[in-house]
mmCIF file of C-alpha atoms in Angstrom:
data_model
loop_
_atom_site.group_PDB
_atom_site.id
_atom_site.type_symbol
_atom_site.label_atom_id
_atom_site.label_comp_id
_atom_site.label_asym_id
_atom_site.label_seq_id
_atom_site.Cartn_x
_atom_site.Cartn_y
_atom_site.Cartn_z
ATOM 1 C CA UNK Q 258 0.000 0.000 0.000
ATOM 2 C CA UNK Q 259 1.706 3.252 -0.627
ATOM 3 C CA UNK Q 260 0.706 6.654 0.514
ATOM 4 C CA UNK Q 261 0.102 10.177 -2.150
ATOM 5 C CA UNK Q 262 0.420 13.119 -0.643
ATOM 6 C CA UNK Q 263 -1.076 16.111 -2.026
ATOM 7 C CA UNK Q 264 1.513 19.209 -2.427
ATOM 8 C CA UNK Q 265 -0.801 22.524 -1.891
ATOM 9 C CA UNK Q 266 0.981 25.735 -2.787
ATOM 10 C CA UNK Q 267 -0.234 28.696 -0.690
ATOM 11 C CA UNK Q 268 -1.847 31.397 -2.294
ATOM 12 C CA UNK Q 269 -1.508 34.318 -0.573
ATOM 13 C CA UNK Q 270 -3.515 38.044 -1.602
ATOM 14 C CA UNK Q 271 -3.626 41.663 -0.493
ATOM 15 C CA UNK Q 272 -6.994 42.672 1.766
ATOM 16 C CA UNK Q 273 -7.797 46.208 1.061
ATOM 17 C CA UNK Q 274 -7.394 47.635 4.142
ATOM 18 C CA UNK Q 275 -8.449 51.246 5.539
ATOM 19 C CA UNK Q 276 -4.949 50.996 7.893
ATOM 20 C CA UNK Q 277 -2.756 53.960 7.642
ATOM 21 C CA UNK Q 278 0.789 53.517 8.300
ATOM 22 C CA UNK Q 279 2.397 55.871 10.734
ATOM 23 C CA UNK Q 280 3.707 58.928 9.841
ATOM 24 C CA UNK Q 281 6.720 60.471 12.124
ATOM 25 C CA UNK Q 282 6.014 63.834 13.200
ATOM 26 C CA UNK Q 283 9.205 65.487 14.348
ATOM 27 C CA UNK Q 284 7.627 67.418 17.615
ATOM 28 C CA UNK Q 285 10.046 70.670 19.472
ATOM 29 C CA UNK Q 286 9.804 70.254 22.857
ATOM 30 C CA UNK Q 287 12.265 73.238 23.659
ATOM 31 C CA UNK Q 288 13.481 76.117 21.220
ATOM 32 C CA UNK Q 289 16.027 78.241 22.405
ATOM 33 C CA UNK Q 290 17.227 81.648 20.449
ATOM 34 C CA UNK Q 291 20.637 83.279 21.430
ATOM 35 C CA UNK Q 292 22.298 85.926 19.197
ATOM 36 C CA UNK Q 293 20.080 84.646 16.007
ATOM 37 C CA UNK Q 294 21.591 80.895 16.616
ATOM 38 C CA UNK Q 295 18.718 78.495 17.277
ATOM 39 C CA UNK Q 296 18.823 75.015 19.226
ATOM 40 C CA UNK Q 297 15.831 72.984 18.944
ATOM 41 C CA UNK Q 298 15.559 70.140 20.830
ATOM 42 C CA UNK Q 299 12.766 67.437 20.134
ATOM 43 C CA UNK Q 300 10.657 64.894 22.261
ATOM 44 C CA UNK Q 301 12.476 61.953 22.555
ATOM 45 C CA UNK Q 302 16.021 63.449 22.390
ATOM 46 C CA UNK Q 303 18.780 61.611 24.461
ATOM 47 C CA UNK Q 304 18.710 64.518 27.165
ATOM 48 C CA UNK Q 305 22.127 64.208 28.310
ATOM 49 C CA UNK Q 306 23.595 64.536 24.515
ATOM 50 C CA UNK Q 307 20.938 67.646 23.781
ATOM 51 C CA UNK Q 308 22.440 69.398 27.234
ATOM 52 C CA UNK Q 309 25.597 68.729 26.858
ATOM 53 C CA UNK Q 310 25.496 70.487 22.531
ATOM 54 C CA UNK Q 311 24.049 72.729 24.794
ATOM 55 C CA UNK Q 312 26.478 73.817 26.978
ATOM 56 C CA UNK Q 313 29.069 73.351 23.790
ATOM 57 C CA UNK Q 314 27.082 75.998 21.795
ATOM 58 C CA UNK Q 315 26.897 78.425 24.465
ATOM 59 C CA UNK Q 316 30.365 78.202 25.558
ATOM 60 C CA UNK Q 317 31.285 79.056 21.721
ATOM 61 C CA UNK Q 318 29.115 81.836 21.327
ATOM 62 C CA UNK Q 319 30.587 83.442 24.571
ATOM 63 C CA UNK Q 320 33.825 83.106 23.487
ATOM 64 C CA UNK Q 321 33.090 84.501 19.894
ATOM 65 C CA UNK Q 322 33.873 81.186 17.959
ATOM 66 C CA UNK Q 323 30.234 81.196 16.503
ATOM 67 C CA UNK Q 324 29.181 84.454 15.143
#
């Protein structure tokens, strides 16, 4: 007695679907204006790295390396 088995290939289709994908919206959570040099920093910025480009900025516009 020997034993057929049936190979089935999947068929696989697209459902229309009323999903939208998500769309990134870049969001400021802090602007900060000195001498007509602006720092935005968004939501979801590694704090520490923002403060410390920060600091950086400021301590090159006081010493006149940014104008």
């Amino acid at each position: 007695m020997t034993e057929q088995n049936e190979i089935i290939t999947p068929v696989f289709k697209n459902k229309a679907s009323d999903f939208k994908k998500h769309v990134f919206t870049a969001r400021p959570a802090v602007k900060i204006n000195v001498n007509e040099v602006e720092l935005t920093i968004f939501k979801g910025t590694n704090s520490i790295l923002a403060s410390d480009i920060a600091k950086e900025g400021f301590i090159m516009l006081y010493k006149g390396h940014l104008s």
